[in-house]
XYZ file of C-alpha atoms in Angstrom:
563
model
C 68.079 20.934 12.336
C 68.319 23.533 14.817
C 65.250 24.409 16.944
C 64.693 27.910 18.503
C 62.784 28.250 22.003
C 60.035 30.391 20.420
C 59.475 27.988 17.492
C 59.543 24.838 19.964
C 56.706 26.728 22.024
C 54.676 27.923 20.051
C 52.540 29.661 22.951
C 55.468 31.758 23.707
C 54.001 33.257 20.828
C 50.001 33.461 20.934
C 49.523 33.648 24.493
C 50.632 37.052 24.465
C 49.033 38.063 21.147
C 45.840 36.295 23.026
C 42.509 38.406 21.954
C 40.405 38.629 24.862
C 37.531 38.464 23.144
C 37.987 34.710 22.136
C 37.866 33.538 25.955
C 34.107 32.584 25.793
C 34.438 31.109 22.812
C 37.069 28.661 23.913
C 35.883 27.820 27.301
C 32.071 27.344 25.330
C 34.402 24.936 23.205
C 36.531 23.267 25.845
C 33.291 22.587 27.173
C 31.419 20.985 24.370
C 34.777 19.012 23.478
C 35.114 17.793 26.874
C 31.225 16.441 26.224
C 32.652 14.477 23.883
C 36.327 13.593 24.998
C 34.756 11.856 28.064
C 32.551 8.710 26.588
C 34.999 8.244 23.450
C 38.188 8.042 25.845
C 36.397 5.293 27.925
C 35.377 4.109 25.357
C 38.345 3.784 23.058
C 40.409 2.656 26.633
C 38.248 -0.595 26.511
C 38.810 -1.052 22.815
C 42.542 -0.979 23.340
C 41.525 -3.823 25.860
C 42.958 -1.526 29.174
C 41.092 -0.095 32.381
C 38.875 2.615 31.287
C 40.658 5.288 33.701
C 43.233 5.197 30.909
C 41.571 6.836 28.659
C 41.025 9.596 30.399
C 44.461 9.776 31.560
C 45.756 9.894 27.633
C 42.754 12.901 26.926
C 44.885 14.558 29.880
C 48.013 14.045 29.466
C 47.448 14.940 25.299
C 45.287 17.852 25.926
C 47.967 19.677 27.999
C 51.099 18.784 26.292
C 48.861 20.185 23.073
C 48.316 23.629 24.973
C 52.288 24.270 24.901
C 53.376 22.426 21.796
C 50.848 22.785 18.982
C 51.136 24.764 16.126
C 47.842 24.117 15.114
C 45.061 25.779 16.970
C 42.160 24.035 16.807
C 43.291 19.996 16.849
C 42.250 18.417 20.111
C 44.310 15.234 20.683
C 43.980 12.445 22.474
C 42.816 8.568 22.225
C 41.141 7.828 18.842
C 39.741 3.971 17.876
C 42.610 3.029 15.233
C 45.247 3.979 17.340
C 43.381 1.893 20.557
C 42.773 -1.095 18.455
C 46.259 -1.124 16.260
C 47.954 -1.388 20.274
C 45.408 -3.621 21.106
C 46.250 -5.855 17.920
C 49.788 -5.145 17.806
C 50.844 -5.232 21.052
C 48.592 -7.711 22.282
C 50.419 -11.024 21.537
C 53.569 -9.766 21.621
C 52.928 -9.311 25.648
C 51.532 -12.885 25.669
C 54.788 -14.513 24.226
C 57.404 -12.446 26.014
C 55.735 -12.970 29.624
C 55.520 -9.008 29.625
C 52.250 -7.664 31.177
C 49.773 -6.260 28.838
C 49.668 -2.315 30.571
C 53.490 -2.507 30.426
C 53.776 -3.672 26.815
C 51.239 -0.416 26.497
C 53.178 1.812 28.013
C 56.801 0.963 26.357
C 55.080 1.094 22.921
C 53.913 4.347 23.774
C 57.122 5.669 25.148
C 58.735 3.851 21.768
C 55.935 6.139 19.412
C 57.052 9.453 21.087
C 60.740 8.593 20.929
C 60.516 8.149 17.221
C 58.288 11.693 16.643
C 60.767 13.292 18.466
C 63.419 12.270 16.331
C 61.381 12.596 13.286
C 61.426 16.247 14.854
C 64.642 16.754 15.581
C 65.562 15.451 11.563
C 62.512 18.153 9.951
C 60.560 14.646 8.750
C 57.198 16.410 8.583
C 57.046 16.737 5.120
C 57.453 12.561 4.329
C 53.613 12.146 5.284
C 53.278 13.925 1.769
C 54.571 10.223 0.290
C 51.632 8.351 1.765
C 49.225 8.533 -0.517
C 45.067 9.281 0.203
C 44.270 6.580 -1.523
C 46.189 4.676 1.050
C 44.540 7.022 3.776
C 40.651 6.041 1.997
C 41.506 1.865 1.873
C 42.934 2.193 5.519
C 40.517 3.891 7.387
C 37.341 1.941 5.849
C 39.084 -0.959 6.439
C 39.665 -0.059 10.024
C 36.319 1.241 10.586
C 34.456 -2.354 9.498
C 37.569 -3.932 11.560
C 36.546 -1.912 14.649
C 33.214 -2.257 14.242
C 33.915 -6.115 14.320
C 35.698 -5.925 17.507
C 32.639 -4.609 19.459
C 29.915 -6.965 17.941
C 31.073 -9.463 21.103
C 30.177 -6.481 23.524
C 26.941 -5.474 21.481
C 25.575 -9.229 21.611
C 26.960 -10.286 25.084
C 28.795 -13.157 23.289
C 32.570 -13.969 24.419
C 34.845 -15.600 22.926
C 35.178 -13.850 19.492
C 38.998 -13.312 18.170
C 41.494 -13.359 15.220
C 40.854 -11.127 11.691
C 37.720 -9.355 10.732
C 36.164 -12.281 8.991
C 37.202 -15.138 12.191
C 35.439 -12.199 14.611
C 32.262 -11.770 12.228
C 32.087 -15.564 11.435
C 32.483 -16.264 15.322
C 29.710 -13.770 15.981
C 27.284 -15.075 13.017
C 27.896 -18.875 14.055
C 26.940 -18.324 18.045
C 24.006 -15.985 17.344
C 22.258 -18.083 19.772
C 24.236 -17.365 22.752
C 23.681 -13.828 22.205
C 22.202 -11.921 25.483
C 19.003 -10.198 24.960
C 19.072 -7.316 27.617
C 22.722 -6.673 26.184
C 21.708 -6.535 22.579
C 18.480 -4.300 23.627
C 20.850 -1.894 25.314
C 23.416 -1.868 22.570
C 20.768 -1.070 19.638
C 18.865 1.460 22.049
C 22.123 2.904 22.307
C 23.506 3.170 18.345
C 19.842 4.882 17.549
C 20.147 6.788 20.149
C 23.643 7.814 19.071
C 22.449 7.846 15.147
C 19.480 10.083 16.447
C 21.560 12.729 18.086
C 23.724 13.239 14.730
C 21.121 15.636 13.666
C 21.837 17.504 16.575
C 25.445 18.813 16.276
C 25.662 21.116 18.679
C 24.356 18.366 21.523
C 27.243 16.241 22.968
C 24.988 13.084 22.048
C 27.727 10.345 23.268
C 27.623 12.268 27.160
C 23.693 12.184 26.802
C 23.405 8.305 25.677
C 25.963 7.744 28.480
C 24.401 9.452 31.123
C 21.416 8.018 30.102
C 22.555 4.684 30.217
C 24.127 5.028 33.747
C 20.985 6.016 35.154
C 18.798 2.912 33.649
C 21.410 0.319 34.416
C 21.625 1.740 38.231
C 17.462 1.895 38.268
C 16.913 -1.159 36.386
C 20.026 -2.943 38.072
C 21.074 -4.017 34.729
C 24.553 -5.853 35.907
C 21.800 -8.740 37.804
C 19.721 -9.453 34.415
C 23.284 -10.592 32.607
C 24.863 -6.961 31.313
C 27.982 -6.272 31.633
C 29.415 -3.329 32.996
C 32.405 -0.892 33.244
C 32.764 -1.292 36.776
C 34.953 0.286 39.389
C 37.109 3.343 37.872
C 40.289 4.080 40.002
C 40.030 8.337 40.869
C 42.715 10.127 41.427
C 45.273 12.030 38.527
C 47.407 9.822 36.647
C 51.049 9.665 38.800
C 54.454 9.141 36.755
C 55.254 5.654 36.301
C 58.332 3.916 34.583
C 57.144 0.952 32.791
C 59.944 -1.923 33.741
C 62.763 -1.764 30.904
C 62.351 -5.415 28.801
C 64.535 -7.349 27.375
C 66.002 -6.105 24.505
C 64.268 -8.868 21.787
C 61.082 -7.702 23.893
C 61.594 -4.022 22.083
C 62.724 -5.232 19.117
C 59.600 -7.005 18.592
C 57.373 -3.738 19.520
C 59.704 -1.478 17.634
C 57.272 -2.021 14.269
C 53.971 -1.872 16.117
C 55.439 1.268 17.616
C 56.601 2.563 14.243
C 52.694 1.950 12.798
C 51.630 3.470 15.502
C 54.072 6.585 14.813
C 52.703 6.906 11.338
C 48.794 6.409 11.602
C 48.835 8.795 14.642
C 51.025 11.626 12.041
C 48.711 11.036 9.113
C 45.443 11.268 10.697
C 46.755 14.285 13.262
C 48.332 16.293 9.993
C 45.569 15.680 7.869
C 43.559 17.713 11.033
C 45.703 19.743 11.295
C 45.944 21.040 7.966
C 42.225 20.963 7.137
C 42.088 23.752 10.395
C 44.528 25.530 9.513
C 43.504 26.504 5.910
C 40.076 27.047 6.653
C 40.741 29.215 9.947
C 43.562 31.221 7.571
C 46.743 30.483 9.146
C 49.632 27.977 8.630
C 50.332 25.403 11.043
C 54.129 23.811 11.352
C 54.172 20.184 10.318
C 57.753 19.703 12.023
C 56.210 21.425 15.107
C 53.329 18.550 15.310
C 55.710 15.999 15.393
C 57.650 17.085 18.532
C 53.802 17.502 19.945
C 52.707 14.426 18.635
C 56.205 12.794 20.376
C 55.500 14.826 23.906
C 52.261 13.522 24.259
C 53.095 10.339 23.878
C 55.934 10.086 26.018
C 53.851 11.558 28.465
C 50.981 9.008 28.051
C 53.478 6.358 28.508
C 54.926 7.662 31.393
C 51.603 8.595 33.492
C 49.460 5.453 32.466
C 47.970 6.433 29.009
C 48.389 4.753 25.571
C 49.191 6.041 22.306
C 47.630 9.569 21.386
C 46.671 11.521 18.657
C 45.448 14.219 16.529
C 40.902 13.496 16.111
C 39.374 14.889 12.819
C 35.832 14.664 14.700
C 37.031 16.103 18.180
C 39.108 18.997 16.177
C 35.884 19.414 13.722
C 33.276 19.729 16.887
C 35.922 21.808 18.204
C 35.771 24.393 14.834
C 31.789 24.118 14.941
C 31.968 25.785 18.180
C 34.225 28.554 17.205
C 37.101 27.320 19.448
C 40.140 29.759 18.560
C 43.141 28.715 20.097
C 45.025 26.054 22.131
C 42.931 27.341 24.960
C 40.158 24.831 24.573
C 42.819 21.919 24.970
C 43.329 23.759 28.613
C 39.604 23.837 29.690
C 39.214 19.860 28.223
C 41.804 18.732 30.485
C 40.640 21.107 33.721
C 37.229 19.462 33.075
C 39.060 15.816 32.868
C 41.193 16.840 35.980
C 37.316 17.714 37.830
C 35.812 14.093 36.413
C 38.914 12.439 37.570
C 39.118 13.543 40.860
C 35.667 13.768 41.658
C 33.009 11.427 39.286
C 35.023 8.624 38.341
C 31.971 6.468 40.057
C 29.846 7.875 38.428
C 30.235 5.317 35.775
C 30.644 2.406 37.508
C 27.289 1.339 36.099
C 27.617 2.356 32.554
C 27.386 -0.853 30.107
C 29.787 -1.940 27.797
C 27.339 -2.654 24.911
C 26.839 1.481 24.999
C 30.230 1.933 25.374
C 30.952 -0.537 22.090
C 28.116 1.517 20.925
C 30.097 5.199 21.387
C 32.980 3.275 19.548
C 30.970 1.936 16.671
C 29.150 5.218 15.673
C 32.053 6.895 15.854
C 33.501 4.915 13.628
C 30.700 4.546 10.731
C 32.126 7.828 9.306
C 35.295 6.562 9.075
C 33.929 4.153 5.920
C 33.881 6.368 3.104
C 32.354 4.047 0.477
C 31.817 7.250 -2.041
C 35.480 7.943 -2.513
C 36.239 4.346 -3.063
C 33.974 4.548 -6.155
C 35.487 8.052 -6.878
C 38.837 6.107 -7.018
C 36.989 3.200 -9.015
C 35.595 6.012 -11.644
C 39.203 8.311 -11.827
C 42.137 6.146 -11.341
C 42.224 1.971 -11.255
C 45.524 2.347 -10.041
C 44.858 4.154 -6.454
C 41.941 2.005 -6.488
C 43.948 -1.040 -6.465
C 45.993 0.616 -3.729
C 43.179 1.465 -1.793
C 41.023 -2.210 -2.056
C 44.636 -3.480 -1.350
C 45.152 -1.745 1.850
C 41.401 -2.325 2.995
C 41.796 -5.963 2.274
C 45.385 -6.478 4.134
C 43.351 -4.836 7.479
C 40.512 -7.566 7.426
C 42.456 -10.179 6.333
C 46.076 -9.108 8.405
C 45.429 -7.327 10.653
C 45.808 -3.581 11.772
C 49.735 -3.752 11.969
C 49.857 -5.614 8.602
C 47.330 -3.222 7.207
C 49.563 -0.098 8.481
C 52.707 -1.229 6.877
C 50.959 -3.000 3.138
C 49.172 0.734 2.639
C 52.833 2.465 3.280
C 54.494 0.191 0.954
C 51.786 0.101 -1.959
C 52.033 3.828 -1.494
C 55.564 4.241 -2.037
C 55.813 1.487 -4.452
C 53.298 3.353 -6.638
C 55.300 6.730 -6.191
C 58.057 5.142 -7.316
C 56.454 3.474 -10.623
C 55.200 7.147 -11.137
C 58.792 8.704 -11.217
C 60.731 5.972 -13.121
C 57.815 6.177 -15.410
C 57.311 9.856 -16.172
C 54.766 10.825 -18.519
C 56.145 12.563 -22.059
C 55.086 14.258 -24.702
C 56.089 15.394 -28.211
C 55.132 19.084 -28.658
C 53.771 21.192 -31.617
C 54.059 24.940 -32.698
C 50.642 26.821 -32.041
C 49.609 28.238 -35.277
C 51.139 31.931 -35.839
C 52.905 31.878 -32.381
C 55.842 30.720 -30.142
C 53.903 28.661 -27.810
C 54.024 24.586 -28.196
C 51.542 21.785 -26.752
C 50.470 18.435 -27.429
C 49.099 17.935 -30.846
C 46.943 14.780 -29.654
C 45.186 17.301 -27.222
C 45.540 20.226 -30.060
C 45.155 18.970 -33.518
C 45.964 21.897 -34.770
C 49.519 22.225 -33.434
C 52.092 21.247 -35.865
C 55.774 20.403 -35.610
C 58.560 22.565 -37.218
C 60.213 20.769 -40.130
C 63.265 19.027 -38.435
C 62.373 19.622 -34.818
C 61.427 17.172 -32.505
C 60.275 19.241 -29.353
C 60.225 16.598 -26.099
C 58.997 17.153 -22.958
C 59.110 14.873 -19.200
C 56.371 15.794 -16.789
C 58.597 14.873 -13.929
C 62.002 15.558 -12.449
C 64.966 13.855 -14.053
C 67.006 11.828 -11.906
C 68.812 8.400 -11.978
C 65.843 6.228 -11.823
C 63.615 7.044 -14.917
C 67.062 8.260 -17.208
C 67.106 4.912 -19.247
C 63.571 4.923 -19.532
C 63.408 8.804 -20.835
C 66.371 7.589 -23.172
C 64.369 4.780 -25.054
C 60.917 7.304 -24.996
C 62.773 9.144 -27.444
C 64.299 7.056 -29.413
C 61.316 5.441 -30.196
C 59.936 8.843 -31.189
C 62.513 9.797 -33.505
C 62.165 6.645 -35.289
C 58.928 6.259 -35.723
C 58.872 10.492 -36.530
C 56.883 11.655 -39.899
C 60.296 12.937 -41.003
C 64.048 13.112 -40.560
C 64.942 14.991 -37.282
C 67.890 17.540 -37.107
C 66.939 19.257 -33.973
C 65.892 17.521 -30.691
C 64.493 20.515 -28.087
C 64.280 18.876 -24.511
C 62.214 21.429 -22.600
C 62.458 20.947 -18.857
C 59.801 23.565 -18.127
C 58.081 20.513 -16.240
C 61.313 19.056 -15.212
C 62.340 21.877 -12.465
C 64.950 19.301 -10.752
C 68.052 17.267 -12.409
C 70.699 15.389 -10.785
C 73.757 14.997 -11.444
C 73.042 11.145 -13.090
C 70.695 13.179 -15.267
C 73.340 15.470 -16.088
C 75.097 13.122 -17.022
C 72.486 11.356 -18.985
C 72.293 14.693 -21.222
C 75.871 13.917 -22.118
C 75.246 10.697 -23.497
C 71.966 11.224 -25.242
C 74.201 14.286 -26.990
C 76.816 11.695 -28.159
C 74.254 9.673 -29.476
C 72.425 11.718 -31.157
C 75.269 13.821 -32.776
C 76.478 10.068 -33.758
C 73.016 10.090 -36.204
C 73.526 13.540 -37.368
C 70.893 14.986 -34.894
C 71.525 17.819 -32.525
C 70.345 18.365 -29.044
C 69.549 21.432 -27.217
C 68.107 22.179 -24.079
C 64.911 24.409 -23.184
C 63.185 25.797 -20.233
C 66.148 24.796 -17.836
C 65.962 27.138 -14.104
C 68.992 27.983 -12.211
C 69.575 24.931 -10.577
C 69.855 22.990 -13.843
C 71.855 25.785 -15.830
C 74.124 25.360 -12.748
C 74.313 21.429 -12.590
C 75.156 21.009 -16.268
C 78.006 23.291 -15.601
C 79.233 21.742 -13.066
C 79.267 18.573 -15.246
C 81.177 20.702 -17.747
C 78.134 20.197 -20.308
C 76.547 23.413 -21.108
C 78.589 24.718 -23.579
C 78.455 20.985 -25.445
C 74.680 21.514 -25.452
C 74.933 24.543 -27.587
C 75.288 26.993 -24.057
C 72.051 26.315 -21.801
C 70.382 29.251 -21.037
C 68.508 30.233 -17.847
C 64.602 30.315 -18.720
C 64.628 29.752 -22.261
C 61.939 29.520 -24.778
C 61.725 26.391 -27.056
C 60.863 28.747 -29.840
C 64.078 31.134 -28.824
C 66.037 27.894 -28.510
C 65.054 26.911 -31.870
C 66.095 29.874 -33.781
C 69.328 30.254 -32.402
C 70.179 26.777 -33.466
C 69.247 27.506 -36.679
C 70.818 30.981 -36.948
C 74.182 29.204 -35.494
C 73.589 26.520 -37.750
C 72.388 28.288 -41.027
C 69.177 26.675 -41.633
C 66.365 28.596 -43.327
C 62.958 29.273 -40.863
């Protein structure tokens, strides 16, 4: 667990490798990102139901703690829509039944999300993400998108009042069509073909254009006096340090989950990024390291008026378009942010919220990846079920609810995979010492006597007793009398000591039906567990690395039976 300076900064170690030659590549980048960062941070501020200011102030706050922490070199982080609405839907009531202000319930939560990164951190978590499944990942984010996109039909029609799951917002919507406001639905659809439009165009930062565009027609056309609503007065200024007020202790308690969903949706989707970048740029990024960035940024954003921050696939992918090579780009976003702040914060006093809702709901179409749910469909009906399970717990539950059902199909499933490994029986390969599976291979055949059994998965205490009755099963209902039983653990590279054990008892009861049991394929590790157990030399001495077909004619030369 111990952390060196150099390995906790990682620009300790670039900056000074810096190429020069990459400068106007990055500031090009920081540039074009910033385009972007600007309109999706407002945007995503007024999803999570907070002054739009905020947003900017998380962009900030993420993009600098990014230039000194990340291992990665190209993920921009910041605000992102399932991280604005899971606060928004999380923390939301929670602040309404504690008599806790909304902001403050924000900021705590956000605090509470860094403090558990960091100590994911300090512990080398990284590699857990590797137990939620993308099948999880597939069912979440489509259900997320369509739950977003349900959350900004109120702002896109000019009708108030919408609330609850996915289906009370869309049936709320559907049933008061006729209170809909025209100019606000005229400016919301000019706005999503706008936005739509500009996707051919992926070097133009559409979202700044639509917005800018906006601004100036609602300040010419005085669009806030024909009914449409509009952002409004943005305080200026940087974001100063502010302690949210400590709450009771029931208070955290209660935001401790919604923090911990947070936590794992804002790892997921930033590792995923990060990973993606890293391979195709040809370099290896530090999973461990993103978590103590991850955790800074969000104690930072809690302590300087942001929310909850996080790693963007689309921000880090416009960011890679433009050749961006290092954390460098995260500097010039937030010197361009620091500029806006300071200086153009009324410049969007005028913008409407229907283009803002429309920013969030573009942004968010690409999210719903119908083609990899039939992938799932076509492949496996198991991740399938895991993935329409997960999508249907976020429309139906809630974002939270959604989170925590995904996590706990996902692990459930791993589990059912290990405690019910896949075997095989295995056949000789005509004229050789190679064995496979004779259902695959037909023309594999089994030495007289031998039964040759393999586990694809490591042996441990959960899956022993079913392993156990596998092979009983096969030796009964085997074409003829077995002497030999060769366990090959080629695919089995990890045994505990319960499966050690286990090894000891199958031996006793095979040896009590005249059958033998040896062991093949067995690494280091095991050679040295079933010592330690004081089984090897019961199991005929286990050798490091050996063949099934080497195993089986020792046994029979120690045993004196003919080839």
């Amino acid at each position: 667990m111990k952390h060196s300076v150099e390995s906790a900064l990682p620009m300790m170690e670039w900056l000074p490798e810096y190429d020069q030659s990459w400068i106007r590549l990055d500031i090009v980048a920081g540039i074009t990102v910033a385009a972007a960062v600007i309109p999706e941070s407002l945007a995503y501020a007024s999803l999570a139901g907070l002054p739009p200011q905020t947003g900017l102030y998380a962009a900030l706050l993420g993009a600098i703690t990014y230039v000194f922490l990340a291992s990665s070199r190209q993920v921009i982080v910041g605000p992102t829509s399932a991280l604005a609405i899971l606060l928004l839907a999380g923390v939301g009531p929670i602040a309404a039944s504690n008599g806790i202000t909304y902001p403050a319930a924000v900021a705590v939560t956000t605090l509470l999300v860094g403090i558990i990164s960091i100590a994911a951190w300090v512990f080398r978590l990284g590699h857990l993400v590797n137990f939620i499944s993308g099948s999880v990942l597939t069912g979440f984010s489509t259900g997320a998108a369509l739950y977003i996109i349900s959350t900004q039909l109120g702002k896109l029609f000019g009708i108030e009042g919408a609330d609850g799951t996915f289906f009370e917002r869309f049936w709320f919507i559907l049933s008061h069509l006729n209170e809909a406001q025209s100019t606000t639905v005229i400016v919301g659809l000019l706005s999503i073909g706008l936005l739509l439009l500009g996707e051919r165009f992926q070097r133009v930062p559409t979202a700044l254009v639509v917005v800018i565009l906006a601004i100036v027609t609602s300040s010419v056309l005085d669009l806030q006096a024909q009914g449409v609503a509009v952002v409004g007065d943005l305080q200026s200024g940087l974001p100063t340090l502010t302690v949210p007020p400590v709450p009771e202790v029931g208070v955290v308690g209660a935001l401790t989950p919604v923090a911990f969903a947070l936590f794992i949706l804002s790892y997921v989707q930033g590792i995923g990024a990060v990973q993606t970048f890293a391979r195709r740029n040809g370099y290896r990024a530090d999973p461990d390291q993103e978590l103590l960035a991850d955790g800074a940024a969000n104690v930072a954003a809690g302590l300087f008026g942001g929310f909850a921050v996080g790693g963007s696939m689309s921000r880090s992918a416009l960011n890679d378009s433009m050749g961006g090579k290092s954390q460098v780009v995260s500097a010039v976003v937030a010197a361009v942010l620091v500029v806006v702040l300071l200086f153009l914060t009324g410049v969007f006093t005028t913008l409407p919220d229907a283009t803002l809702a429309a920013v969030v709901t573009v942004a968010v179409l690409g999210l719903i990846d119908v083609a990899e749910m039939k992938r799932l469909r076509q492949v496996t009906r198991s991740e399938f079920a895991i993935a329409s399970a997960t999508l249907l717990g976020v429309l139906a539950l809630g974002m939270v609810w959604g989170v925590f059902i995904g996590v706990g199909l996902s692990l459930l499933h791993m589990i059912s995979l290990v405690s019910n490994p896949k075997t095989e029986a295995l056949g000789r390969f005509p004229d050789s010492n190679h064995f496979i599976n004779p259902k695959r291979h037909p023309e594999a055949v089994e030495d007289s006597g031998v039964l040759v059994y393999r586990v694809d998965a490591e042996l441990f205490y959960a899956n022993t007793n079913v392993v156990q009755n596998d092979l009983e099963a096969r030796i009964e209902a085997h074409d003829s009398p077995v002497d030999l039983v060769v366990f090959d653990l080629f695919s089995s590279p990890i045994v505990d000591y319960a499966a050690a054990e286990f090894f000891g008892d199958l031996r006793s009861d095979l040896a009590s039906q005249g059958i033998d049991l040896r062991i093949a394929g067995a690494n280091e590790q095991v050679v040295e567990m079933l010592n330690a157990v004081g089984l090897n030399e019961e199991l005929g001495g286990v050798r490091e690395d050996e063949t099934i077909a080497s195993t089986i004619d020792r046994w029979r030369r120690e045993e004196g039976v003919p080839s």
